[in-house]
Amino acid sequence: MTDAASWRDSLAAAATAWEITPNQFVVAACRRLRPGRALDLGAGEGANAIWLSGRGWRVTAVDRSTVSIGRIQGRSALLNQPVDAIVADALAYQPRPDSFDLVLLSYLELPESQLRRVLGHIVPALAVGGTVLVVGCDSANLEGGWGGPRDPDLLTTAERLSTMLTELGLDVRRAEVVRREVSSDVGFHTALDHVVEAVRSAA
């Protein structure tokens, strides 16, 4: 086998080794947006980032795991859907001002003080008209849903997120609890998530 063929086979194997389906709430929200420059912070295995790239976005994916970033690089190359994948901690990453039209936080579960720090870093990175989209497990899931973190300190609510983003000067357009069906070995369950969308309006 040639080196090139071996490289392609390695990429193909890696591309099927992890979750490749983008989050349903990310898909629904971003289909309404005009493609531009996107930041996926805490990108994990890259399903959302690569889906965005396939929709015409210029995507930067950030995750602290070198394994996850390697997988994103491999799969994006295999699919010819380029993603600028960066190893960095979400708490330390500070993008340039006015550099993104979309900032996505998808299931970036952090204590509230750390979440506020992250939001404080990313909001200045939004261009005018840009959107912050936050999708995550809601605190209500502890009592009324299935799965997700069991540590209440790692969970927040749509209302608290809305307040944080408003305090940072954004215009909150959506903040609600949504239901997500999850399959397991014993059947289907319902998880309670939140979706929050906020826009940087012109001053």
PDB file of C-alpha atoms in Angstrom:
ATOM      1  CA  MET A   1       0.000   0.000   0.000  1.00  0.00           C
ATOM      2  CA  THR A   2       1.326   3.442  -0.907  1.00  0.00           C
ATOM      3  CA  ASP A   3       1.868   6.088   1.739  1.00  0.00           C
ATOM      4  CA  ALA A   4      -0.958   8.152   0.220  1.00  0.00           C
ATOM      5  CA  ALA A   5      -3.364   5.217   0.267  1.00  0.00           C
ATOM      6  CA  SER A   6      -2.378   4.390   3.837  1.00  0.00           C
ATOM      7  CA  TRP A   7      -2.995   8.021   4.840  1.00  0.00           C
ATOM      8  CA  ARG A   8      -6.453   8.008   3.224  1.00  0.00           C
ATOM      9  CA  ASP A   9      -7.361   4.727   4.924  1.00  0.00           C
ATOM     10  CA  SER A  10      -6.227   6.105   8.284  1.00  0.00           C
ATOM     11  CA  LEU A  11      -8.373   9.188   7.797  1.00  0.00           C
ATOM     12  CA  ALA A  12     -11.375   7.110   6.806  1.00  0.00           C
ATOM     13  CA  ALA A  13     -11.016   4.934   9.909  1.00  0.00           C
ATOM     14  CA  ALA A  14     -10.674   7.976  12.137  1.00  0.00           C
ATOM     15  CA  ALA A  15     -13.672   9.669  10.538  1.00  0.00           C
ATOM     16  CA  THR A  16     -15.999   6.849  11.578  1.00  0.00           C
ATOM     17  CA  ALA A  17     -14.638   6.510  15.119  1.00  0.00           C
ATOM     18  CA  TRP A  18     -16.698   9.261  16.709  1.00  0.00           C
ATOM     19  CA  GLU A  19     -20.002  11.081  16.592  1.00  0.00           C
ATOM     20  CA  ILE A  20     -20.575  12.714  13.195  1.00  0.00           C
ATOM     21  CA  THR A  21     -24.118  14.028  13.551  1.00  0.00           C
ATOM     22  CA  PRO A  22     -24.450  17.740  14.362  1.00  0.00           C
ATOM     23  CA  ASN A  23     -26.681  18.780  17.236  1.00  0.00           C
ATOM     24  CA  GLN A  24     -30.305  19.204  16.169  1.00  0.00           C
ATOM     25  CA  PHE A  25     -30.695  22.595  17.874  1.00  0.00           C
ATOM     26  CA  VAL A  26     -27.494  23.920  16.316  1.00  0.00           C
ATOM     27  CA  VAL A  27     -28.734  22.831  12.890  1.00  0.00           C
ATOM     28  CA  ALA A  28     -32.143  24.433  13.351  1.00  0.00           C
ATOM     29  CA  ALA A  29     -30.718  27.755  14.557  1.00  0.00           C
ATOM     30  CA  CYS A  30     -27.848  28.052  12.086  1.00  0.00           C
ATOM     31  CA  ARG A  31     -29.894  27.196   9.017  1.00  0.00           C
ATOM     32  CA  ARG A  32     -31.513  30.609   9.458  1.00  0.00           C
ATOM     33  CA  LEU A  33     -28.180  32.449   9.472  1.00  0.00           C
ATOM     34  CA  ARG A  34     -26.153  33.688   6.529  1.00  0.00           C
ATOM     35  CA  PRO A  35     -22.789  31.863   6.470  1.00  0.00           C
ATOM     36  CA  GLY A  36     -19.808  33.885   7.597  1.00  0.00           C
ATOM     37  CA  ARG A  37     -17.027  33.379  10.144  1.00  0.00           C
ATOM     38  CA  ALA A  38     -17.850  30.927  12.954  1.00  0.00           C
ATOM     39  CA  LEU A  39     -16.170  29.955  16.213  1.00  0.00           C
ATOM     40  CA  ASP A  40     -17.060  26.615  17.801  1.00  0.00           C
ATOM     41  CA  LEU A  41     -15.635  26.852  21.320  1.00  0.00           C
ATOM     42  CA  GLY A  42     -15.308  23.536  23.095  1.00  0.00           C
ATOM     43  CA  ALA A  43     -15.846  21.821  19.756  1.00  0.00           C
ATOM     44  CA  GLY A  44     -15.372  18.265  21.025  1.00  0.00           C
ATOM     45  CA  GLU A  45     -15.359  15.792  18.163  1.00  0.00           C
ATOM     46  CA  GLY A  46     -16.210  18.481  15.623  1.00  0.00           C
ATOM     47  CA  ALA A  47     -19.601  17.393  14.301  1.00  0.00           C
ATOM     48  CA  ASN A  48     -21.037  20.912  14.537  1.00  0.00           C
ATOM     49  CA  ALA A  49     -17.899  22.587  13.178  1.00  0.00           C
ATOM     50  CA  ILE A  50     -17.689  20.311  10.143  1.00  0.00           C
ATOM     51  CA  TRP A  51     -21.420  20.663   9.449  1.00  0.00           C
ATOM     52  CA  LEU A  52     -21.035  24.450   9.519  1.00  0.00           C
ATOM     53  CA  SER A  53     -18.094  24.229   7.128  1.00  0.00           C
ATOM     54  CA  GLY A  54     -20.225  22.175   4.775  1.00  0.00           C
ATOM     55  CA  ARG A  55     -22.825  24.957   4.842  1.00  0.00           C
ATOM     56  CA  GLY A  56     -20.290  27.529   3.691  1.00  0.00           C
ATOM     57  CA  TRP A  57     -19.055  28.904   7.039  1.00  0.00           C
ATOM     58  CA  ARG A  58     -15.368  29.656   7.619  1.00  0.00           C
ATOM     59  CA  VAL A  59     -14.969  27.777  10.889  1.00  0.00           C
ATOM     60  CA  THR A  60     -12.506  27.926  13.755  1.00  0.00           C
ATOM     61  CA  ALA A  61     -12.891  24.995  16.166  1.00  0.00           C
ATOM     62  CA  VAL A  62     -11.260  25.207  19.597  1.00  0.00           C
ATOM     63  CA  ASP A  63     -10.904  22.354  22.079  1.00  0.00           C
ATOM     64  CA  ARG A  64      -8.381  21.533  24.781  1.00  0.00           C
ATOM     65  CA  SER A  65      -8.148  17.883  23.705  1.00  0.00           C
ATOM     66  CA  THR A  66      -5.393  17.162  21.203  1.00  0.00           C
ATOM     67  CA  VAL A  67      -7.197  13.931  20.311  1.00  0.00           C
ATOM     68  CA  SER A  68     -10.410  15.794  19.431  1.00  0.00           C
ATOM     69  CA  ILE A  69      -8.528  18.400  17.386  1.00  0.00           C
ATOM     70  CA  GLY A  70      -6.683  15.659  15.516  1.00  0.00           C
ATOM     71  CA  ARG A  71      -9.979  13.985  14.686  1.00  0.00           C
ATOM     72  CA  ILE A  72     -11.470  17.250  13.455  1.00  0.00           C
ATOM     73  CA  GLN A  73      -8.453  17.845  11.234  1.00  0.00           C
ATOM     74  CA  GLY A  74      -8.605  14.315   9.827  1.00  0.00           C
ATOM     75  CA  ARG A  75     -12.313  14.265   9.102  1.00  0.00           C
ATOM     76  CA  SER A  76     -12.457  17.790   7.716  1.00  0.00           C
ATOM     77  CA  ALA A  77      -9.608  16.912   5.328  1.00  0.00           C
ATOM     78  CA  LEU A  78     -11.309  13.681   4.290  1.00  0.00           C
ATOM     79  CA  LEU A  79     -14.580  15.483   3.542  1.00  0.00           C
ATOM     80  CA  ASN A  80     -12.894  18.539   2.019  1.00  0.00           C
ATOM     81  CA  GLN A  81     -14.752  20.736   4.517  1.00  0.00           C
ATOM     82  CA  PRO A  82     -11.959  22.894   5.960  1.00  0.00           C
ATOM     83  CA  VAL A  83     -11.897  23.760   9.638  1.00  0.00           C
ATOM     84  CA  ASP A  84      -9.173  25.717  11.404  1.00  0.00           C
ATOM     85  CA  ALA A  85      -8.792  23.443  14.441  1.00  0.00           C
ATOM     86  CA  ILE A  86      -6.909  24.841  17.441  1.00  0.00           C
ATOM     87  CA  VAL A  87      -5.822  23.221  20.713  1.00  0.00           C
ATOM     88  CA  ALA A  88      -6.681  25.682  23.487  1.00  0.00           C
ATOM     89  CA  ASP A  89      -8.567  25.850  26.772  1.00  0.00           C
ATOM     90  CA  ALA A  90     -11.918  27.603  26.460  1.00  0.00           C
ATOM     91  CA  LEU A  91     -11.175  29.524  29.664  1.00  0.00           C
ATOM     92  CA  ALA A  92      -7.983  31.016  28.238  1.00  0.00           C
ATOM     93  CA  TYR A  93      -8.867  31.456  24.569  1.00  0.00           C
ATOM     94  CA  GLN A  94      -9.374  35.111  23.616  1.00  0.00           C
ATOM     95  CA  PRO A  95     -10.208  35.684  19.949  1.00  0.00           C
ATOM     96  CA  ARG A  96      -9.581  38.975  18.202  1.00  0.00           C
ATOM     97  CA  PRO A  97     -12.323  41.617  18.481  1.00  0.00           C
ATOM     98  CA  ASP A  98     -14.963  41.699  15.733  1.00  0.00           C
ATOM     99  CA  SER A  99     -13.645  38.465  14.217  1.00  0.00           C
ATOM    100  CA  PHE A 100     -16.722  36.192  14.138  1.00  0.00           C
ATOM    101  CA  ASP A 101     -20.313  36.296  12.891  1.00  0.00           C
ATOM    102  CA  LEU A 102     -21.269  33.276  14.987  1.00  0.00           C
ATOM    103  CA  VAL A 103     -19.928  31.980  18.287  1.00  0.00           C
ATOM    104  CA  LEU A 104     -21.215  28.555  19.286  1.00  0.00           C
ATOM    105  CA  LEU A 105     -21.063  27.033  22.763  1.00  0.00           C
ATOM    106  CA  SER A 106     -22.527  23.547  22.543  1.00  0.00           C
ATOM    107  CA  TYR A 107     -22.674  21.613  25.834  1.00  0.00           C
ATOM    108  CA  LEU A 108     -19.731  23.506  27.286  1.00  0.00           C
ATOM    109  CA  GLU A 109     -20.692  22.683  30.859  1.00  0.00           C
ATOM    110  CA  LEU A 110     -18.820  24.937  33.306  1.00  0.00           C
ATOM    111  CA  PRO A 111     -19.383  26.437  36.742  1.00  0.00           C
ATOM    112  CA  GLU A 112     -21.130  29.798  36.424  1.00  0.00           C
ATOM    113  CA  SER A 113     -18.053  31.855  37.322  1.00  0.00           C
ATOM    114  CA  GLN A 114     -16.061  30.148  34.564  1.00  0.00           C
ATOM    115  CA  LEU A 115     -18.915  30.447  32.090  1.00  0.00           C
ATOM    116  CA  ARG A 116     -19.085  34.188  32.746  1.00  0.00           C
ATOM    117  CA  ARG A 117     -15.352  34.397  32.083  1.00  0.00           C
ATOM    118  CA  VAL A 118     -15.722  32.585  28.754  1.00  0.00           C
ATOM    119  CA  LEU A 119     -18.621  34.800  27.694  1.00  0.00           C
ATOM    120  CA  GLY A 120     -16.621  37.859  28.642  1.00  0.00           C
ATOM    121  CA  HIS A 121     -13.874  36.711  26.258  1.00  0.00           C
ATOM    122  CA  ILE A 122     -16.066  35.818  23.294  1.00  0.00           C
ATOM    123  CA  VAL A 123     -18.636  38.624  23.215  1.00  0.00           C
ATOM    124  CA  PRO A 124     -16.061  41.228  22.065  1.00  0.00           C
ATOM    125  CA  ALA A 125     -15.136  38.815  19.261  1.00  0.00           C
ATOM    126  CA  LEU A 126     -18.585  39.183  17.706  1.00  0.00           C
ATOM    127  CA  ALA A 127     -18.955  41.394  14.681  1.00  0.00           C
ATOM    128  CA  VAL A 128     -21.927  43.748  14.610  1.00  0.00           C
ATOM    129  CA  GLY A 129     -24.959  41.624  13.782  1.00  0.00           C
ATOM    130  CA  GLY A 130     -23.186  38.489  14.972  1.00  0.00           C
ATOM    131  CA  THR A 131     -24.856  35.771  17.033  1.00  0.00           C
ATOM    132  CA  VAL A 132     -23.910  33.886  20.165  1.00  0.00           C
ATOM    133  CA  LEU A 133     -25.652  30.502  20.259  1.00  0.00           C
ATOM    134  CA  VAL A 134     -25.563  28.526  23.509  1.00  0.00           C
ATOM    135  CA  VAL A 135     -26.950  24.982  23.675  1.00  0.00           C
ATOM    136  CA  GLY A 136     -26.575  22.940  26.829  1.00  0.00           C
ATOM    137  CA  CYS A 137     -28.129  20.748  29.494  1.00  0.00           C
ATOM    138  CA  ASP A 138     -30.538  22.784  31.579  1.00  0.00           C
ATOM    139  CA  SER A 139     -30.660  22.742  35.368  1.00  0.00           C
ATOM    140  CA  ALA A 140     -34.236  21.436  35.066  1.00  0.00           C
ATOM    141  CA  ASN A 141     -32.783  18.219  33.657  1.00  0.00           C
ATOM    142  CA  LEU A 142     -31.628  17.164  37.120  1.00  0.00           C
ATOM    143  CA  GLU A 143     -35.197  16.624  38.266  1.00  0.00           C
ATOM    144  CA  GLY A 144     -37.228  16.296  35.099  1.00  0.00           C
ATOM    145  CA  GLY A 145     -34.915  14.924  32.422  1.00  0.00           C
ATOM    146  CA  TRP A 146     -32.449  12.179  31.605  1.00  0.00           C
ATOM    147  CA  GLY A 147     -28.666  12.036  31.342  1.00  0.00           C
ATOM    148  CA  GLY A 148     -26.296  14.975  31.385  1.00  0.00           C
ATOM    149  CA  PRO A 149     -24.092  16.173  34.237  1.00  0.00           C
ATOM    150  CA  ARG A 150     -25.379  15.352  37.714  1.00  0.00           C
ATOM    151  CA  ASP A 151     -23.375  18.134  39.366  1.00  0.00           C
ATOM    152  CA  PRO A 152     -25.696  21.152  39.695  1.00  0.00           C
ATOM    153  CA  ASP A 153     -22.690  23.496  39.659  1.00  0.00           C
ATOM    154  CA  LEU A 154     -22.086  22.523  36.021  1.00  0.00           C
ATOM    155  CA  LEU A 155     -25.614  23.418  34.943  1.00  0.00           C
ATOM    156  CA  THR A 156     -27.404  26.685  34.361  1.00  0.00           C
ATOM    157  CA  THR A 157     -30.715  27.886  32.967  1.00  0.00           C
ATOM    158  CA  ALA A 158     -31.867  29.795  29.919  1.00  0.00           C
ATOM    159  CA  GLU A 159     -32.879  32.655  32.210  1.00  0.00           C
ATOM    160  CA  ARG A 160     -29.453  32.959  33.837  1.00  0.00           C
ATOM    161  CA  LEU A 161     -27.701  32.777  30.476  1.00  0.00           C
ATOM    162  CA  SER A 162     -30.033  35.434  29.137  1.00  0.00           C
ATOM    163  CA  THR A 163     -29.117  37.703  32.052  1.00  0.00           C
ATOM    164  CA  MET A 164     -25.376  37.136  31.547  1.00  0.00           C
ATOM    165  CA  LEU A 165     -25.548  37.949  27.847  1.00  0.00           C
ATOM    166  CA  THR A 166     -27.750  40.986  28.398  1.00  0.00           C
ATOM    167  CA  GLU A 167     -25.264  42.317  30.962  1.00  0.00           C
ATOM    168  CA  LEU A 168     -22.570  41.981  28.292  1.00  0.00           C
ATOM    169  CA  GLY A 169     -24.549  44.188  25.949  1.00  0.00           C
ATOM    170  CA  LEU A 170     -26.161  41.624  23.666  1.00  0.00           C
ATOM    171  CA  ASP A 171     -29.763  41.530  22.514  1.00  0.00           C
ATOM    172  CA  VAL A 172     -31.254  38.161  23.539  1.00  0.00           C
ATOM    173  CA  ARG A 173     -33.586  36.877  20.830  1.00  0.00           C
ATOM    174  CA  ARG A 174     -34.370  33.426  22.229  1.00  0.00           C
ATOM    175  CA  ALA A 175     -34.002  31.770  25.616  1.00  0.00           C
ATOM    176  CA  GLU A 176     -35.989  28.611  26.245  1.00  0.00           C
ATOM    177  CA  VAL A 177     -35.942  25.044  27.507  1.00  0.00           C
ATOM    178  CA  VAL A 178     -36.223  22.393  24.785  1.00  0.00           C
ATOM    179  CA  ARG A 179     -36.764  18.647  24.834  1.00  0.00           C
ATOM    180  CA  ARG A 180     -34.308  16.224  23.235  1.00  0.00           C
ATOM    181  CA  GLU A 181     -35.033  12.546  22.708  1.00  0.00           C
ATOM    182  CA  VAL A 182     -32.164  10.244  23.681  1.00  0.00           C
ATOM    183  CA  SER A 183     -31.951   6.522  22.941  1.00  0.00           C
ATOM    184  CA  SER A 184     -30.372   3.942  25.215  1.00  0.00           C
ATOM    185  CA  ASP A 185     -30.229   0.186  25.553  1.00  0.00           C
ATOM    186  CA  VAL A 186     -33.561   0.238  27.397  1.00  0.00           C
ATOM    187  CA  GLY A 187     -35.479   2.638  25.162  1.00  0.00           C
ATOM    188  CA  PHE A 188     -35.961   6.339  24.644  1.00  0.00           C
ATOM    189  CA  HIS A 189     -35.649   9.110  27.218  1.00  0.00           C
ATOM    190  CA  THR A 190     -36.210  12.856  27.248  1.00  0.00           C
ATOM    191  CA  ALA A 191     -33.436  15.277  28.134  1.00  0.00           C
ATOM    192  CA  LEU A 192     -34.132  18.919  28.998  1.00  0.00           C
ATOM    193  CA  ASP A 193     -31.750  21.334  27.291  1.00  0.00           C
ATOM    194  CA  HIS A 194     -31.728  25.075  26.791  1.00  0.00           C
ATOM    195  CA  VAL A 195     -31.166  27.108  23.642  1.00  0.00           C
ATOM    196  CA  VAL A 196     -30.148  30.753  23.952  1.00  0.00           C
ATOM    197  CA  GLU A 197     -29.508  33.066  21.003  1.00  0.00           C
ATOM    198  CA  ALA A 198     -28.205  36.604  21.414  1.00  0.00           C
ATOM    199  CA  VAL A 199     -27.133  39.201  18.843  1.00  0.00           C
ATOM    200  CA  ARG A 200     -24.670  42.047  18.926  1.00  0.00           C
ATOM    201  CA  SER A 201     -26.718  44.951  17.646  1.00  0.00           C
ATOM    202  CA  ALA A 202     -25.246  48.120  16.183  1.00  0.00           C
ATOM    203  CA  ALA A 203     -24.466  50.700  18.847  1.00  0.00           C
TER     204      ALA A 203
END
